[in-house]
Amino acid sequence: MAQETMSFQAEVKQLLQLMIHSLYSNKEIFLRELISNASDAADKLRFEAINNGALYESDPDLKIRVAFDPAARTVTIEDNGVGMSREEAIAHLGTIAKSGTKEFFSRLSGDQQKDAALIGQFGVGFYSGFIVADQITVESRRAGLPAGEGVRWISRGEGDFSVETIERVRRGTSIVLHLREGEDELLSSWRLQAIIRKYSDHISLPIVMRGETWDQEKQAMVPAEAEETVNQASALWTRSKSDITDEQYTTFYQHIAHDGQAPLAWTHNRVEGRSEYTQLLYVPAHAPYDLWDRSQQGGLKLYVKRVFIMDDADQLLPNYLRFVRGVVDSADLPLNVSREILQESRDVKAIREGCAKRVLGLLDDLAENQQDKYTQFWAAFGQVLKEGVGEDAQNRERIAKLLRFTSTHTDTPEQNVSLAEYVSRMKEGQDKIYYVSSESWLAASHSPHLEVFRKKGIEVLLLTDRVDEWMLSYLHDFDGKPLVSVARGDLDLGALEDAQEKEAQQKTGDALKPLLDKMGEVLADKAKEVRVTFRLTDSPSCLVSDEQDMSGTLQRLMKAAGQKMPEFRPILEINPEHALVKRLSADDAAFADWTHLLFDQAMLAEGGSLDDPAAFVKRTNALLLAKG
Ligand code: ADP
Ligand code: MG
């Protein structure tokens, strides 16, 4: 087919502009990106060849070759991987497939270091070639296609690119960068090798280059005949721990996780026994932009006997550990394993359990010995880990120990109180762990329900994450102490209450009975019951849920999520010591207004919304005016 010229997708144009101008100080990353693509292409070929050995043709030794030509001022990265057909070249080198591009643009900070890291994370690596090149020529032939169906793709990194069909005998891809003015320092094997060792040492294929030798006749360095392997070229995880430096672990992480930052921690083990595998698992230092994207499952890279099988194998980790990145290399699974087989395999189940144990062990260790790191971990992934309380019954207690909350003791929105710490601070006679839940830290820490607890100096956990209520439906106790909501059912402080106090309260309650009944009639549609409480000191009223009903916070969350729900009417509790309540009289003409006001106030104080806000405003104004 003749040469045709096509336009880049608008996002690509924008990206190119940005890349060329903002990543200049980090320009050497282009080599990392192009080598990483070559390595991916080799992985893809190996995988396809499992069912079709003919794809190797007569060229089974996969490698990456980097070369340069001082006369032509080009640097070439070549692989004998899977290659691209004409259609694939158009699709993959002309558009950005991932939906994250918009997100990418919105996250650019102007800080070149950070923006460079984003490029890897968002998979826009190929275009980074244009940082140093003002023209890129790609020639490729897809494995399995005849020599006559090669493709040449050329672009100057501006608005468009051209493609034409060419004759290409060699399988795979060669990428020729025509260097921009001023980039001649790249025309040196010393310089290129240094970049390769810095960023691509962990690549498991050999990256070969011809060295240089001194030519007496020409009185200059000239390319040597022999090729040498520049990188270590062995899969990092197969090497023994003692031979791997922290820096090597870190660059490997950055490669597989597409993350410019260093990981927070890692664990690397060979597991032997019923199921044999190697695991290298990393906890990232920060949440990826798509942590909450349901379609983004996470997962590990799966290898079988060092052959790459698939990315994002989400069966290898429980869902609540989806932030973990890494590699599992199994000795037992068949090479032609599919996602379907993974779901049923007993070996996979053993691997999943083994990986979960390792990661939890790693987290235990951070929590115990490196609190700063654990705090950082918790801020990034704590909400996800909480899902484990519901998801992983086997490890529930272990996960419970890793949970962190805010509490009335610390009085900061930072979640740094563990359940064990709470228990160690429990008052004499206290046998429960108290918590209050609300949609925000401010609302929770000002909740009227806390008043009596503050007065008695009893610590209460403040739960403000969306998953908290759901999590607590699985976590009934810790260390033998039940977890109890301060906004649910009758307040029973057990041994924390003294007998005299109780008796006095009983009397007050009895005396107010007729008034409470009348209030109950007024609020028949809104409240299940009206009763006296002694949990309040400053507020006149609060709402509580009946023991078996859903809490107000959870109801609101479910409503917000569009769920239909049965009507759970709350119980209105009033504080008999409060001036507003003391003044309340059933004979007052404004009695109904006062009653509604006490209910509505209580609803607002716990972060709820009113069914009829206008009526609330009207009533409040009427009462304010009547007073004046
Ligand atoms: P990513 O590697 O994250 O997919 P890139 O921009 O680096 O993003 O590459 C875009 C796509 O171009 C790749 O997904 C791949 O399909 C194709 N590609 C790039 N380089 C090669 C190569 N050397 N061999 C085969 N395909 C390639
Ligand atoms: Mg890439």
XYZ file of C-alpha atoms and ligand atoms in Angstrom:
656
model
C 0.000 0.000 0.000
C 1.252 3.497 -0.772
C 2.394 5.889 1.869
C -0.391 7.622 3.700
C -0.287 10.523 6.103
C -2.445 10.591 9.170
C -3.122 12.994 11.945
C -2.325 12.268 15.578
C -5.195 12.123 18.012
C -5.592 15.552 19.655
C -4.377 14.265 23.022
C -1.199 12.962 21.432
C -0.426 16.374 19.959
C -0.927 17.981 23.311
C 1.185 15.367 24.996
C 4.010 15.781 22.519
C 4.102 19.529 23.056
C 4.214 19.093 26.732
C 6.740 16.344 26.782
C 9.223 18.097 24.582
C 9.047 21.275 26.599
C 8.656 20.140 30.159
C 10.692 16.981 30.395
C 13.800 18.268 28.850
C 15.854 18.131 32.026
C 15.019 14.461 32.337
C 15.492 13.575 28.731
C 17.438 10.352 29.226
C 14.231 8.568 30.284
C 13.424 8.113 26.595
C 15.827 5.178 26.492
C 14.223 3.540 29.503
C 10.800 3.852 27.852
C 11.860 2.464 24.484
C 13.763 -0.432 26.051
C 10.792 -1.176 28.256
C 8.580 -1.371 25.162
C 11.070 -3.691 23.490
C 11.067 -5.904 26.552
C 7.246 -5.945 26.599
C 7.284 -6.932 22.937
C 9.562 -9.876 23.732
C 7.280 -10.948 26.578
C 4.290 -10.842 24.247
C 6.061 -12.958 21.658
C 7.072 -15.586 24.223
C 3.535 -15.740 25.430
C 1.998 -16.131 21.978
C 4.637 -18.703 21.086
C 3.514 -21.002 23.877
C 0.708 -22.101 21.551
C 2.479 -21.409 18.295
C 6.184 -22.141 18.320
C 6.503 -21.204 14.636
C 6.346 -17.526 15.598
C 10.006 -17.698 16.576
C 10.843 -18.361 12.913
C 14.590 -19.046 12.836
C 15.378 -16.411 15.424
C 14.574 -17.715 18.924
C 17.115 -15.732 20.977
C 15.260 -12.687 22.081
C 17.342 -9.587 22.684
C 17.392 -5.829 22.454
C 20.046 -4.054 20.468
C 21.023 -0.424 20.961
C 23.216 1.228 18.324
C 24.229 4.672 17.174
C 25.549 6.184 13.988
C 27.602 9.361 14.417
C 27.481 10.214 10.711
C 23.715 9.940 10.403
C 23.264 11.302 13.963
C 20.859 8.506 14.890
C 20.302 6.204 17.859
C 18.507 2.927 17.143
C 16.691 0.603 19.534
C 15.861 -2.714 17.956
C 14.108 -5.825 19.195
C 13.062 -9.183 17.768
C 9.866 -9.291 19.784
C 6.297 -9.557 18.586
C 6.456 -6.505 16.275
C 3.542 -4.509 14.892
C 1.341 -4.848 11.841
C 0.445 -1.731 9.861
C -2.871 -1.434 11.711
C -1.189 -1.893 15.066
C 1.390 0.770 14.311
C -1.367 3.203 13.389
C -3.403 2.404 16.471
C -0.610 2.160 19.043
C 1.648 4.939 17.846
C -1.022 7.408 16.820
C -3.461 7.388 19.690
C -3.393 6.990 23.421
C -5.542 4.052 24.290
C -5.748 4.597 27.992
C -8.571 6.699 29.322
C -6.194 8.126 31.894
C -4.802 10.784 29.574
C -7.131 13.508 30.749
C -6.263 12.615 34.289
C -2.636 12.766 33.262
C -2.947 16.323 32.030
C -4.795 17.435 35.100
C -2.045 16.088 37.312
C 0.888 17.760 35.684
C 2.528 19.923 38.287
C 5.083 21.884 36.314
C 7.736 20.190 38.438
C 9.785 18.363 35.851
C 10.885 15.605 38.157
C 7.326 14.755 39.108
C 5.939 15.134 35.614
C 8.566 12.778 34.269
C 7.417 10.167 36.757
C 3.847 10.595 35.553
C 4.821 9.772 32.003
C 5.788 6.250 32.978
C 2.720 5.861 35.125
C 0.326 6.808 32.369
C 1.860 4.662 29.682
C 2.751 7.350 27.178
C 6.313 6.156 26.987
C 6.885 5.852 23.241
C 6.405 9.553 22.580
C 9.218 10.414 24.973
C 11.541 9.652 22.046
C 10.640 13.077 20.697
C 12.359 14.755 23.629
C 15.682 14.054 21.934
C 14.611 13.337 18.355
C 13.071 15.616 15.773
C 12.134 12.619 13.672
C 11.424 9.014 14.590
C 11.366 6.225 12.041
C 9.826 2.960 13.181
C 10.124 -0.161 11.080
C 8.403 -3.298 12.170
C 7.049 -6.658 11.160
C 4.637 -8.590 13.257
C 5.556 -12.156 14.152
C 3.647 -14.533 11.884
C 3.183 -12.064 8.991
C 5.129 -12.501 5.735
C 8.159 -10.317 4.959
C 6.102 -8.301 2.490
C 3.885 -7.003 5.279
C 6.321 -4.876 7.175
C 5.483 -1.314 8.077
C 7.420 1.956 8.167
C 6.076 4.710 10.392
C 7.644 8.143 10.320
C 6.857 11.261 12.286
C 8.461 14.568 13.172
C 6.439 14.697 16.383
C 4.298 17.555 15.188
C 0.760 17.066 13.930
C 0.990 13.917 11.866
C 2.758 10.727 10.914
C 3.062 8.665 7.760
C 2.833 4.903 7.279
C 3.752 2.714 4.366
C 4.019 -1.005 3.799
C 7.566 -2.222 3.341
C 9.496 -5.416 2.829
C 11.080 -6.423 6.115
C 12.742 -9.757 6.646
C 13.532 -9.385 10.326
C 10.747 -9.884 12.793
C 10.219 -7.224 15.454
C 10.745 -3.509 15.636
C 13.506 -1.019 15.112
C 13.135 2.528 16.304
C 15.460 5.084 14.783
C 15.766 8.399 16.557
C 17.075 11.240 14.404
C 18.613 13.414 17.068
C 17.754 17.032 17.544
C 20.434 19.658 17.249
C 22.578 19.630 20.369
C 21.959 16.017 21.403
C 25.244 14.687 20.113
C 26.397 13.544 23.510
C 24.121 10.533 22.969
C 26.329 9.431 20.104
C 28.657 7.667 22.482
C 28.631 4.075 23.617
C 29.909 5.160 26.997
C 26.980 7.532 27.491
C 24.344 5.102 26.216
C 25.692 2.266 28.333
C 25.610 4.455 31.423
C 21.946 5.285 30.808
C 21.087 1.646 30.188
C 22.796 0.528 33.385
C 21.083 3.243 35.340
C 17.530 2.609 34.201
C 17.335 -0.750 32.486
C 19.702 -3.050 34.298
C 16.818 -5.198 35.567
C 15.454 -5.982 32.097
C 15.656 -9.751 31.863
C 16.610 -9.834 28.169
C 20.129 -9.068 27.113
C 20.543 -5.491 25.922
C 23.490 -5.634 23.553
C 25.688 -2.923 22.081
C 28.817 -2.901 20.065
C 31.639 -1.423 22.058
C 34.229 0.965 20.685
C 37.877 0.451 19.897
C 40.674 2.790 19.013
C 41.445 2.814 15.298
C 45.139 3.579 14.802
C 44.763 4.416 11.173
C 41.844 6.798 11.591
C 43.133 8.038 14.929
C 39.596 7.816 16.319
C 37.224 5.586 18.292
C 35.301 3.268 15.981
C 32.596 0.688 16.680
C 34.030 -2.705 17.579
C 32.924 -5.848 15.816
C 31.829 -7.795 18.869
C 28.633 -7.141 20.739
C 28.568 -7.079 24.492
C 25.715 -7.376 26.914
C 25.299 -4.167 28.862
C 22.808 -5.179 31.552
C 22.640 -8.012 34.079
C 20.078 -9.722 31.840
C 18.726 -12.129 34.390
C 15.293 -11.870 35.895
C 15.881 -9.986 39.129
C 13.630 -12.169 41.249
C 15.552 -15.313 40.323
C 18.744 -13.926 41.809
C 19.573 -14.417 45.434
C 18.592 -11.631 47.799
C 22.123 -11.015 48.940
C 23.178 -10.242 45.362
C 20.567 -7.553 44.846
C 21.076 -3.977 45.991
C 18.289 -1.735 47.258
C 18.813 0.389 44.193
C 18.227 -2.602 41.914
C 15.078 -3.533 43.801
C 13.931 0.064 43.432
C 14.505 0.393 39.679
C 12.817 -2.940 39.126
C 9.804 -1.696 41.042
C 9.734 1.503 39.030
C 9.725 -0.533 35.853
C 6.929 -2.938 36.727
C 4.777 -0.439 38.617
C 5.228 2.436 36.154
C 6.017 4.591 39.137
C 8.735 7.220 39.272
C 8.988 7.082 43.040
C 10.713 4.530 45.214
C 8.557 1.862 46.882
C 7.857 1.979 50.601
C 8.869 -1.614 51.287
C 9.239 -4.996 49.649
C 9.478 -8.685 50.388
C 11.255 -11.239 48.250
C 11.025 -14.963 48.921
C 11.251 -18.349 47.371
C 8.460 -20.553 48.674
C 8.933 -24.280 48.629
C 6.592 -27.027 49.653
C 3.278 -28.119 48.221
C 3.337 -25.203 45.873
C 6.594 -23.802 44.598
C 6.963 -20.190 43.578
C 9.001 -17.026 43.952
C 7.343 -13.821 45.049
C 8.676 -10.294 44.919
C 6.057 -7.967 46.332
C 6.204 -4.203 46.771
C 4.119 -1.744 48.740
C 4.104 1.583 46.848
C 4.678 4.831 48.700
C 1.622 6.559 47.299
C -1.760 5.712 45.838
C -2.034 5.522 42.054
C -4.536 7.871 40.476
C -6.903 5.009 39.685
C -6.983 3.256 43.067
C -10.721 3.823 43.278
C -11.466 2.944 39.695
C -13.433 -0.279 39.988
C -12.357 -1.508 36.568
C -8.723 -1.186 37.603
C -8.139 -4.451 39.388
C -4.454 -4.278 40.111
C -2.711 -7.584 40.534
C 0.714 -9.024 39.944
C 2.783 -9.985 36.964
C 2.616 -13.733 36.567
C 5.520 -15.748 35.222
C 5.677 -19.499 34.916
C 9.223 -20.840 35.044
C 10.481 -17.377 34.041
C 8.178 -17.091 31.034
C 5.969 -14.038 31.207
C 2.311 -15.086 31.221
C 0.237 -12.045 32.068
C 0.020 -8.632 33.656
C -2.460 -7.753 36.375
C -3.182 -11.318 37.431
C -5.698 -10.328 40.065
C -6.213 -13.874 41.308
C -2.813 -13.808 42.944
C -3.811 -11.374 45.661
C -6.984 -10.742 47.603
C -8.797 -7.654 46.404
C -8.025 -5.582 49.490
C -4.315 -5.843 48.695
C -4.790 -4.557 45.147
C -2.274 -1.770 45.758
C 0.584 -4.276 45.976
C 2.806 -4.527 42.893
C 5.201 -7.274 42.005
C 5.945 -10.565 40.410
C 5.033 -14.156 41.094
C 6.970 -16.841 39.248
C 5.360 -20.248 39.649
C 7.074 -23.580 39.121
C 3.807 -25.550 39.104
C 1.322 -23.802 36.830
C 1.039 -24.902 33.208
C 2.511 -22.488 30.648
C -0.778 -22.191 28.832
C -2.598 -21.022 31.914
C -5.519 -18.671 31.258
C -7.422 -16.308 33.524
C -10.182 -18.905 33.725
C -7.801 -21.594 34.899
C -6.350 -19.194 37.439
C -9.739 -18.837 39.041
C -10.037 -22.502 39.818
C -6.477 -23.573 40.417
C -5.536 -24.838 43.858
C -1.977 -23.738 43.263
C -3.227 -20.221 42.695
C -5.211 -20.326 45.896
C -2.074 -21.346 47.772
C -0.136 -18.520 46.117
C -2.843 -16.002 46.992
C -2.835 -17.038 50.626
C 0.939 -17.031 50.713
C 1.132 -13.550 49.180
C -1.471 -12.172 51.600
C 0.494 -13.539 54.557
C 3.717 -12.027 53.290
C 2.225 -8.611 52.700
C 0.525 -8.572 56.088
C 3.827 -9.617 57.643
C 5.552 -6.762 55.857
C 2.925 -4.341 57.166
C 3.203 -5.753 60.711
C 6.887 -5.079 60.512
C 6.435 -1.500 59.298
C 3.834 -0.795 61.972
C 6.129 -2.097 64.655
C 9.530 -0.905 63.546
C 9.084 1.933 61.072
C 6.150 3.984 62.220
C 6.803 6.868 59.832
C 6.533 4.534 56.911
C 3.473 2.872 58.334
C 1.786 6.247 58.749
C 2.558 6.995 55.119
C 1.210 3.610 54.100
C -1.950 4.085 56.095
C -2.664 7.503 54.628
C -2.363 6.082 51.110
C -3.968 2.654 51.455
C -5.640 2.391 54.849
C -9.115 2.646 53.383
C -8.406 -0.242 51.035
C -6.895 -2.406 53.744
C -10.071 -1.933 55.786
C -11.941 -3.900 53.124
C -9.899 -6.882 54.257
C -11.788 -7.040 57.535
C -14.841 -8.090 55.555
C -13.102 -9.932 52.766
C -10.529 -12.065 54.547
C -12.040 -13.876 57.516
C -8.880 -15.922 57.938
C -6.712 -12.876 58.582
C -9.359 -10.695 60.211
C -7.653 -10.373 63.581
C -4.343 -9.673 62.015
C -5.836 -6.912 59.875
C -7.701 -5.503 62.894
C -4.327 -4.948 64.561
C -3.204 -2.929 61.552
C -6.205 -0.579 61.591
C -5.715 3.054 62.579
C -8.379 5.537 63.657
C -8.828 9.057 64.850
C -10.117 9.368 68.371
C -11.190 11.861 71.003
C -7.862 11.195 72.703
C -5.679 12.544 69.905
C -8.068 15.190 68.621
C -6.552 15.373 65.130
C -8.028 14.172 61.831
C -4.953 12.015 61.324
C -5.713 8.329 61.734
C -3.069 7.045 64.091
C -4.749 5.232 66.980
C -4.642 1.445 66.904
C -7.202 -0.702 68.650
C -4.476 -2.084 70.899
C -3.545 1.432 71.942
C -7.181 2.214 72.668
C -7.505 -0.893 74.806
C -4.379 -0.004 76.743
C -5.964 3.363 77.649
C -9.352 1.979 78.684
C -10.724 3.253 81.998
C -11.018 1.133 85.084
C -14.306 -0.750 84.706
C -14.608 -0.053 80.949
C -15.300 -3.232 79.025
C -16.265 -1.889 75.586
C -14.584 -0.071 72.730
C -16.725 2.956 71.888
C -16.973 4.622 68.509
C -19.041 7.246 66.764
C -19.435 7.362 63.000
C -20.104 10.340 60.811
C -19.296 11.582 57.337
C -16.624 14.006 58.419
C -14.084 14.332 61.162
C -15.518 17.650 62.320
C -19.041 16.300 62.554
C -17.814 13.213 64.379
C -15.648 15.080 66.857
C -18.468 17.524 67.658
C -21.137 14.877 67.875
C -23.487 15.402 70.828
C -23.201 11.691 71.520
C -19.684 12.248 72.784
C -20.607 14.652 75.536
C -20.931 12.222 78.411
C -17.805 10.391 77.247
C -15.799 13.573 77.268
C -17.125 14.387 80.712
C -16.075 11.012 82.059
C -12.791 11.041 80.143
C -13.595 7.919 78.137
C -11.927 7.687 74.728
C -14.165 7.272 71.679
C -12.975 6.314 68.188
C -14.163 8.642 65.434
C -15.021 6.788 62.247
C -15.317 8.933 59.176
C -14.392 6.770 56.173
C -17.106 5.417 53.977
C -16.042 1.836 54.451
C -16.046 2.054 58.251
C -19.633 1.091 58.940
C -19.444 -1.762 56.496
C -16.184 -2.914 58.035
C -17.625 -2.862 61.535
C -20.415 -5.148 60.494
C -17.625 -7.772 60.311
C -15.578 -6.669 63.267
C -17.603 -7.229 66.405
C -14.835 -7.234 68.949
C -11.152 -6.797 69.471
C -9.133 -8.452 72.181
C -12.380 -9.756 73.665
C -13.921 -6.264 73.928
C -17.033 -5.562 71.898
C -17.060 -2.534 69.601
C -20.077 -0.406 70.420
C -21.551 2.640 68.708
C -22.293 5.521 71.050
C -25.249 6.427 68.841
C -27.054 3.136 68.949
C -29.512 1.707 71.428
C -29.639 2.508 75.102
C -26.477 3.970 76.466
C -25.106 1.429 78.876
C -21.882 2.524 80.448
C -21.875 -0.542 82.705
C -19.487 -0.223 85.594
C -18.551 3.277 84.484
C -21.818 4.619 85.884
C -22.378 4.916 89.581
C -25.519 3.558 91.181
C -26.667 6.811 92.744
C -26.463 8.659 89.466
C -28.522 5.937 87.848
C -31.271 6.150 90.419
C -31.562 9.929 90.093
C -31.771 9.584 86.339
C -34.517 6.998 86.610
C -36.585 9.418 88.690
C -36.143 12.300 86.269
C -37.188 10.047 83.412
C -40.357 8.969 85.182
C -41.303 12.555 86.016
C -40.987 13.585 82.381
C -43.025 10.678 81.018
C -46.208 12.680 80.173
C -44.189 15.327 78.359
C -42.267 12.703 76.383
C -45.488 11.012 75.318
C -46.849 14.291 73.959
C -43.640 14.926 72.064
C -43.902 11.436 70.646
C -47.336 12.259 69.276
C -46.070 15.430 67.611
C -43.176 13.525 66.013
C -45.130 10.403 65.123
C -43.895 10.527 61.477
C -40.302 11.340 62.284
C -39.263 9.513 65.440
C -39.801 5.999 66.650
C -39.737 7.079 70.265
C -38.859 10.075 72.452
C -36.957 9.407 75.648
C -34.717 11.008 78.224
C -30.965 10.677 78.027
C -28.019 11.412 80.249
C -25.428 11.119 77.553
C -25.696 14.833 76.758
C -24.182 17.673 78.716
C -24.246 20.682 76.328
C -26.784 19.753 73.680
C -30.527 19.640 74.234
C -31.167 16.576 72.078
C -29.668 13.854 69.922
C -30.779 11.009 67.686
C -29.919 7.372 68.231
C -30.684 4.265 66.239
C -32.551 1.353 67.624
C -30.312 -1.608 68.427
C -31.228 -3.596 65.312
C -31.745 -0.685 62.885
C -29.220 0.685 60.452
C -27.273 3.701 61.726
C -28.068 7.171 60.426
C -24.652 7.495 58.774
C -24.985 4.226 56.921
C -28.508 5.110 55.795
C -27.276 8.382 54.349
C -24.375 6.676 52.597
C -26.655 4.116 51.032
C -29.127 6.747 49.964
C -26.312 8.748 48.390
C -25.280 5.611 46.519
C -28.778 5.400 45.084
C -29.979 2.427 47.140
C -33.611 2.091 48.079
C -34.054 1.664 51.774
C -36.711 0.774 54.275
C -37.696 3.611 56.599
C -35.732 3.486 59.804
C -37.061 6.140 62.130
C -34.522 7.206 64.765
C -35.141 7.632 68.461
C -35.088 11.223 69.770
C -33.328 11.581 73.079
C -33.588 14.779 75.085
C -31.351 16.165 77.781
C -33.505 16.973 80.836
C -30.800 19.253 82.257
C -30.784 21.570 79.271
C -32.458 24.995 79.639
C -34.483 24.557 76.449
C -35.907 21.283 77.667
C -36.552 22.598 81.159
C -38.590 25.417 79.689
C -40.666 23.043 77.560
C -44.306 22.828 78.596
C -47.091 20.837 76.996
C -49.455 23.807 77.504
C -47.289 26.187 75.530
C -48.882 27.259 72.244
C -45.493 26.747 70.592
C -44.975 23.247 72.049
C -45.132 21.499 68.663
C -42.676 23.969 67.157
C -40.214 23.462 70.029
C -40.523 19.704 69.656
C -39.817 19.766 65.923
C -36.923 22.099 66.559
C -35.313 19.672 69.016
C -35.603 16.905 66.465
C -34.324 18.928 63.516
C -31.376 20.294 65.474
C -30.377 16.790 66.462
C -30.584 15.699 62.827
C -28.352 18.574 61.695
C -25.859 17.981 64.496
C -25.167 14.456 63.319
C -24.639 15.583 59.749
C -28.067 14.582 58.471
C -30.306 16.653 56.244
C -33.843 17.779 56.888
C -36.795 16.541 54.883
C -38.344 20.005 54.994
C -35.635 22.620 55.611
C -37.949 25.535 54.808
C -40.302 24.525 57.603
C -37.333 24.408 59.970
C -36.299 27.937 59.057
C -39.823 29.235 59.416
C -40.284 27.647 62.829
C -36.944 28.814 64.110
C -37.684 32.377 63.057
C -41.122 32.298 64.658
C -39.582 31.108 67.923
C -36.814 33.686 67.826
C -39.325 36.493 67.279
C -41.698 35.257 69.952
C -38.842 35.434 72.440
C -37.900 39.021 71.540
P 2.748 1.415 26.931
O 4.082 0.743 26.782
O 2.473 1.815 28.325
O 1.624 0.644 26.317
P 3.901 3.235 25.046
O 3.599 4.631 24.605
O 5.261 3.032 25.606
O 2.812 2.800 26.104
O 3.706 2.274 23.833
C 2.479 2.274 23.131
C 2.223 0.973 22.426
O 3.000 0.872 21.232
C 2.582 -0.286 23.183
O 1.541 -0.663 24.061
C 2.761 -1.296 22.063
O 1.512 -1.814 21.650
C 3.318 -0.466 20.941
N 4.772 -0.590 20.906
C 5.665 0.341 21.291
N 6.927 -0.099 21.120
C 6.830 -1.359 20.612
C 7.781 -2.374 20.207
N 9.095 -2.165 20.333
N 7.299 -3.546 19.725
C 5.967 -3.750 19.617
N 5.035 -2.851 19.971
C 5.451 -1.671 20.464
Mg 5.859 1.702 27.235
